[in-house]
mmCIF file of C-alpha atoms and ligand atoms in Angstrom:
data_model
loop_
_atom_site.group_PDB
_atom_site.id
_atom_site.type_symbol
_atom_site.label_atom_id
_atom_site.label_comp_id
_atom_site.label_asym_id
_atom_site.label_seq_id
_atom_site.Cartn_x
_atom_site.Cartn_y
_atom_site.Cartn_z
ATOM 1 C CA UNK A 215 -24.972 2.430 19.295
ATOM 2 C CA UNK A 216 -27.352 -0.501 20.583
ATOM 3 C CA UNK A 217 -27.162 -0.870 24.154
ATOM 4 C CA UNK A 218 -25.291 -4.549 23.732
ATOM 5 C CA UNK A 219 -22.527 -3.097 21.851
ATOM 6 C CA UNK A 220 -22.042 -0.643 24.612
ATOM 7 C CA UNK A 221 -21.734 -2.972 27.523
ATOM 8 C CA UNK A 222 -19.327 -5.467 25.496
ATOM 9 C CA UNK A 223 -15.171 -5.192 26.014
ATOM 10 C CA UNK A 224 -13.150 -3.657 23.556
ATOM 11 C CA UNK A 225 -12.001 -6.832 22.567
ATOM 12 C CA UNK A 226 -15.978 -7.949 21.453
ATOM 13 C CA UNK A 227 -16.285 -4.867 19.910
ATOM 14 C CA UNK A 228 -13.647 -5.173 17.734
ATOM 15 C CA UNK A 229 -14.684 -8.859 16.492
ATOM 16 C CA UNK A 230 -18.096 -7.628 16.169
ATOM 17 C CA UNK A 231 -16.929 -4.878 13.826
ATOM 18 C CA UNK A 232 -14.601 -7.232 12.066
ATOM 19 C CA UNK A 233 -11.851 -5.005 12.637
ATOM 20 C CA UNK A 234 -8.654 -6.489 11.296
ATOM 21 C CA UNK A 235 -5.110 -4.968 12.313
ATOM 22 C CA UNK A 236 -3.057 -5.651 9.198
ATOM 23 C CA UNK A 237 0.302 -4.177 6.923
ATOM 24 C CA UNK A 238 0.572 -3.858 3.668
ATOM 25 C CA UNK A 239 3.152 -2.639 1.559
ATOM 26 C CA UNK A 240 2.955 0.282 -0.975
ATOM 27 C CA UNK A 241 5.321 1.754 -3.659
ATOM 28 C CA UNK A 242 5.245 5.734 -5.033
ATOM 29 C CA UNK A 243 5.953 4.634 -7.991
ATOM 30 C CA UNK A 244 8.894 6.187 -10.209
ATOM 31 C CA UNK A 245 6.265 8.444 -12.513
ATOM 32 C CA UNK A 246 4.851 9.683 -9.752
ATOM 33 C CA UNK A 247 7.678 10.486 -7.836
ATOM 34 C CA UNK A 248 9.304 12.633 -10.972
ATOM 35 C CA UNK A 249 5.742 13.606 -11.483
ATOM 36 C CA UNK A 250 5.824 15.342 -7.725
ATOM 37 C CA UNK A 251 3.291 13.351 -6.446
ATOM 38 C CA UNK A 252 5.014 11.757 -3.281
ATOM 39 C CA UNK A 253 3.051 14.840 -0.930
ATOM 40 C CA UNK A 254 -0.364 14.240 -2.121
ATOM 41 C CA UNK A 255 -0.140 10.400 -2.472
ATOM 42 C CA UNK A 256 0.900 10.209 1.385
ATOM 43 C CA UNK A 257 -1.690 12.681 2.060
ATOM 44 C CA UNK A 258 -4.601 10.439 1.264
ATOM 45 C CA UNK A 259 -3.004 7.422 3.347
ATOM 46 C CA UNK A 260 -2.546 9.981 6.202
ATOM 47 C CA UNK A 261 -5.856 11.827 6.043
ATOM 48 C CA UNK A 262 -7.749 8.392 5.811
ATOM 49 C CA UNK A 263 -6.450 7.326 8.977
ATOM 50 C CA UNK A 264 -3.970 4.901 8.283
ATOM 51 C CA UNK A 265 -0.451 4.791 10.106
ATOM 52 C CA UNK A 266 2.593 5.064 7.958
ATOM 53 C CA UNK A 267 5.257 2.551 9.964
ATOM 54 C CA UNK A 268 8.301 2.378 7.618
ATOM 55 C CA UNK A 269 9.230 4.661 4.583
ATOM 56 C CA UNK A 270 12.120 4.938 2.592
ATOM 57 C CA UNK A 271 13.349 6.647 -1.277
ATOM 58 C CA UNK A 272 15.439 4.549 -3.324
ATOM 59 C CA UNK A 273 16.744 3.559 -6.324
ATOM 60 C CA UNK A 274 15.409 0.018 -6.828
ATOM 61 C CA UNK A 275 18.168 -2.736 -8.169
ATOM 62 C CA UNK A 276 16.961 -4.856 -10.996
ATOM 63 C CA UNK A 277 17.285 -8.267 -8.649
ATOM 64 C CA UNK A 278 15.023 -6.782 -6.088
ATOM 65 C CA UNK A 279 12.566 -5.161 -9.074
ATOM 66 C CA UNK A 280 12.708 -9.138 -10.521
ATOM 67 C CA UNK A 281 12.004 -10.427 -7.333
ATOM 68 C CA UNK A 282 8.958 -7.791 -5.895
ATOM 69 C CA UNK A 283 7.644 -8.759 -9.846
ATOM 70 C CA UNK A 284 8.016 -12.384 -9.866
ATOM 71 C CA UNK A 285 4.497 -13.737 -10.004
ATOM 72 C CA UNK A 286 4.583 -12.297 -13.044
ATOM 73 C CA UNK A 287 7.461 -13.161 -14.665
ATOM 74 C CA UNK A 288 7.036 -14.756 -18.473
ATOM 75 C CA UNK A 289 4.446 -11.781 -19.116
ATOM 76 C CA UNK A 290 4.771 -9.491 -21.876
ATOM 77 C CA UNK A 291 4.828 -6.889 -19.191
ATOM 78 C CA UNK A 292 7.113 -8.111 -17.052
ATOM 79 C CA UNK A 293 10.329 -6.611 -18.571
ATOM 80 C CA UNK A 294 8.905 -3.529 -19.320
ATOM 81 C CA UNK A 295 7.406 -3.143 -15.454
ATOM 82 C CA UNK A 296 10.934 -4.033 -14.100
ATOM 83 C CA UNK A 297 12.760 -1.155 -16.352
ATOM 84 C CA UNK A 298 10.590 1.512 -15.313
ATOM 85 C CA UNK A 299 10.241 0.097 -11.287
ATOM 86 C CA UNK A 300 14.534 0.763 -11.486
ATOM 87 C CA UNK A 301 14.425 3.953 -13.532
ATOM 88 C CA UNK A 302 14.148 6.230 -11.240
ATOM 89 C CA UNK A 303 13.491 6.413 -7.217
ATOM 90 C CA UNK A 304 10.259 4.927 -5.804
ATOM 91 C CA UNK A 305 9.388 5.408 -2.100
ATOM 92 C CA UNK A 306 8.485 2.577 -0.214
ATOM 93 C CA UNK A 307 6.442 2.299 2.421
ATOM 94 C CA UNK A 308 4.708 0.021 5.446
ATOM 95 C CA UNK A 309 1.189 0.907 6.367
ATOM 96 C CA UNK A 310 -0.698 -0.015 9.084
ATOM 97 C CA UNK A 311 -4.236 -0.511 9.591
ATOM 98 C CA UNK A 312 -8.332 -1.944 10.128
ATOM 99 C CA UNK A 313 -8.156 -3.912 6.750
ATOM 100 C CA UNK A 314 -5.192 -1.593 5.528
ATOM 101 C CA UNK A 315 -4.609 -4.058 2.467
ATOM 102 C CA UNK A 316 -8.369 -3.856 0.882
ATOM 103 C CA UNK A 317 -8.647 -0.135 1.726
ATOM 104 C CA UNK A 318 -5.173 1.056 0.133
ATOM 105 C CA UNK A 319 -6.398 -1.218 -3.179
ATOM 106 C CA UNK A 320 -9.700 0.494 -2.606
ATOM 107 C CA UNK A 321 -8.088 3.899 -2.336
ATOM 108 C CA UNK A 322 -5.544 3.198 -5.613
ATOM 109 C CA UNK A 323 -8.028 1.995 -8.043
ATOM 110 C CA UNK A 324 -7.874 -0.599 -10.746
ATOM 111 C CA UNK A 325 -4.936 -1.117 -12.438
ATOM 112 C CA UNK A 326 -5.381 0.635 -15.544
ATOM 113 C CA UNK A 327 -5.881 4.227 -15.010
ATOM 114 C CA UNK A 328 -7.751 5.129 -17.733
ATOM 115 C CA UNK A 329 -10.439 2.644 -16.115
ATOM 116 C CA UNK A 330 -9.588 3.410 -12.577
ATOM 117 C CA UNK A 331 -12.889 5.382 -11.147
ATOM 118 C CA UNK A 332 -12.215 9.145 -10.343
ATOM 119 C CA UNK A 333 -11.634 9.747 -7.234
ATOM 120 C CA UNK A 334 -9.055 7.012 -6.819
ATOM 121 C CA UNK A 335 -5.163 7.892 -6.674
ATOM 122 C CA UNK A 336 -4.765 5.823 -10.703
ATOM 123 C CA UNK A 337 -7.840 7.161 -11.849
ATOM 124 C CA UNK A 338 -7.396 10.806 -10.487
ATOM 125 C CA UNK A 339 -3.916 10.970 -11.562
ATOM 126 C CA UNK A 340 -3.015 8.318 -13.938
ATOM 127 C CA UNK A 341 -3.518 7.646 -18.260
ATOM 128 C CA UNK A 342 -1.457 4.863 -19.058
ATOM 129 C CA UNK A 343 -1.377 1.032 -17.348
ATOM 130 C CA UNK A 344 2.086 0.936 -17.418
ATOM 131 C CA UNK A 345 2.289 4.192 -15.683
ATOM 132 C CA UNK A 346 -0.191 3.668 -12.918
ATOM 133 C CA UNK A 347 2.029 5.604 -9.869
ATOM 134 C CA UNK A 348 1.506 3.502 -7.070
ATOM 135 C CA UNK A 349 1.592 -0.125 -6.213
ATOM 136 C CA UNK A 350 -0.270 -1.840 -3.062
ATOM 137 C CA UNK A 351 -0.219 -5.444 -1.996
ATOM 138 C CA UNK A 352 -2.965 -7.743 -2.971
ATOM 139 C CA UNK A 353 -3.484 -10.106 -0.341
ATOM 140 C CA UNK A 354 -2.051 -11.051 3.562
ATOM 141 C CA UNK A 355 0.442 -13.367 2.336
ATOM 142 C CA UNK A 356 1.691 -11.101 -0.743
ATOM 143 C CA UNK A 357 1.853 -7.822 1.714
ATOM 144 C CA UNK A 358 3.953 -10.312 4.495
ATOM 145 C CA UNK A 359 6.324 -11.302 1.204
ATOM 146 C CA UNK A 360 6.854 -7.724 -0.082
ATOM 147 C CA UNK A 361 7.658 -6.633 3.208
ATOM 148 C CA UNK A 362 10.042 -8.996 4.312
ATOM 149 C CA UNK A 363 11.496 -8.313 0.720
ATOM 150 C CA UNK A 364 11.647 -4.327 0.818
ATOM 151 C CA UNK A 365 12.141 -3.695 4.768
ATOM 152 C CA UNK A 366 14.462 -5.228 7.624
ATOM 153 C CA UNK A 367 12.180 -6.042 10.771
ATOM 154 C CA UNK A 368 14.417 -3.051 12.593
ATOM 155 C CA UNK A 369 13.057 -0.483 9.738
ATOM 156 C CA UNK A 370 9.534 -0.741 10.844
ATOM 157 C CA UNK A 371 8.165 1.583 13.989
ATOM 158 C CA UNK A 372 5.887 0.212 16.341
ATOM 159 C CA UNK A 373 3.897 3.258 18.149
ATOM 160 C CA UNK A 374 0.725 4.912 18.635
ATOM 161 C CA UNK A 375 -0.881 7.578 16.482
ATOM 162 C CA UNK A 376 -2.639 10.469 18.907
ATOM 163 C CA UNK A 377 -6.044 10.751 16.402
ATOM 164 C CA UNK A 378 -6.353 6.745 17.440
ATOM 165 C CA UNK A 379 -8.775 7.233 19.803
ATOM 166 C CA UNK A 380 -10.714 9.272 17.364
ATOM 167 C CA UNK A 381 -10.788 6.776 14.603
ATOM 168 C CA UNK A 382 -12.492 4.075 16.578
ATOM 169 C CA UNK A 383 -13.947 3.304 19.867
HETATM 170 P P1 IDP B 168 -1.637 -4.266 -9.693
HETATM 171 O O1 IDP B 168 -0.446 -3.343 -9.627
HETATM 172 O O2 IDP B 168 -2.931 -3.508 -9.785
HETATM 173 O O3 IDP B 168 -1.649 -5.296 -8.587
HETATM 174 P P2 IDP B 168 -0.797 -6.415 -11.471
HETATM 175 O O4 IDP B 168 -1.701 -7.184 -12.372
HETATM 176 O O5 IDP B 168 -0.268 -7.105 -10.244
HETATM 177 O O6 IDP B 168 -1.533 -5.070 -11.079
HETATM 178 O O7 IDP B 168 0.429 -5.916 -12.357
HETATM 179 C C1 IDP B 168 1.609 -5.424 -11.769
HETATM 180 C C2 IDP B 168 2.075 -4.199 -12.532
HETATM 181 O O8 IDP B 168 2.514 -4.562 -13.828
HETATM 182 C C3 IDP B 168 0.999 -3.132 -12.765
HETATM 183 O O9 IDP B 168 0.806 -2.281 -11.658
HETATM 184 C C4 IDP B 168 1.584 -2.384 -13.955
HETATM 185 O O10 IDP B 168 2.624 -1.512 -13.541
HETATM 186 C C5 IDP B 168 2.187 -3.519 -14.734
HETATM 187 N N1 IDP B 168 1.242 -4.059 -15.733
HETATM 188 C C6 IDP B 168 0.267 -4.957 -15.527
HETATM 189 N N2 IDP B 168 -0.426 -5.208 -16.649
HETATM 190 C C7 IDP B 168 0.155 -4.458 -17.607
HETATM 191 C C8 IDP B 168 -0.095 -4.274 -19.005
HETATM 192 O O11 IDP B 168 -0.996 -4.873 -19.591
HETATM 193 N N3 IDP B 168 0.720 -3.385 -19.652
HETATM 194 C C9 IDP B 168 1.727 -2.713 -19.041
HETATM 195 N N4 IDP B 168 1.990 -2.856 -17.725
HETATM 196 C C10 IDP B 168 1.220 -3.722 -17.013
HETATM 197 MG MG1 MG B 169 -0.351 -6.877 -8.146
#
């Protein structure tokens, strides 16, 4: 650490690291949940730091699968996507985190498995694109949508994690 970055606040330190507080909204998807997947999929977001502020299993209805889909509506996948997303429980979740949204696409690969690098939660455990276990917002105003869409405000926890202090200055 340069001497400068040591005598600055907090607050410069954070703007000098572009640090970025954000929430983003991820889905176990239904293959992965039959598949018994839900423990070590929630691992990886816990190990990596980030900080889990809503979750919830359910069986998705097809107006809220339509609506959580809708940018993509008219695609030949479309239809198909909203069957499976209502076939079986997902668990939904808030996380929270320094550039949460990047780092949980990051952290799920691309969206075809079978070209998802290893090492990534679709490329380690996924074959198929329409199959791909988990689904993670794509951008600030698509995670604020899907939120507002899957949680009520009173669903999601506000409070510290103890290994904070250990994650950044
Ligand atoms: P993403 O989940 O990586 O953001 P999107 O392009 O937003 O990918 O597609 C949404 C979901 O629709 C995918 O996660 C996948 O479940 C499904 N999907 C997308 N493209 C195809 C396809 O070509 N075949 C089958 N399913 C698809
Ligand atoms: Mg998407």
């Amino acid at each position: 650490m340069n001497i400068l970055f040591a005598v600055l606040s907090k607050k410069e330190r954070v703007k000098q690291l572009d640090m970025k507080k954000e929430r983003t909204f991820v889905m176990i998807k239904p293959d992965a949940v039959q598949r018994g997947l839900i423990g070590e999929i929630i691992s990886r977001f816990e190990r990596k730091g980030i900080k889990i502020v809503a979750m919830k299993l359910l069986l998705v209805d097809k107006q809220l699968a339509e609506k959580h889909y809708d940018i993509h509506r008219g695609k030949p996948f479309f239809e198909p996507t909203v069957e499976f997303i209502t076939s079986s429980p997902v668990v939904a979740m808030v996380l929270e985190g320094n550039n949460v949204i990047e780092t949980v696409r990051n952290m799920m690969g691309t969206t075809d498995p079978q070209k998802a690098a290893i090492g990534t939660i679709r490329g380690d455990f996924g074959q198929y694109i329409g199959r791909n276990i988990v689904h993670g917002s794509d951008s600030t105003e698509n995670a604020e949508f899907e939120i507002k869409l899957w949680f009520k405000p009173e669903e999601i926890v506000e409070y510290t994690r103890i290994d904070e202090s250990w994650l950044f200055e």
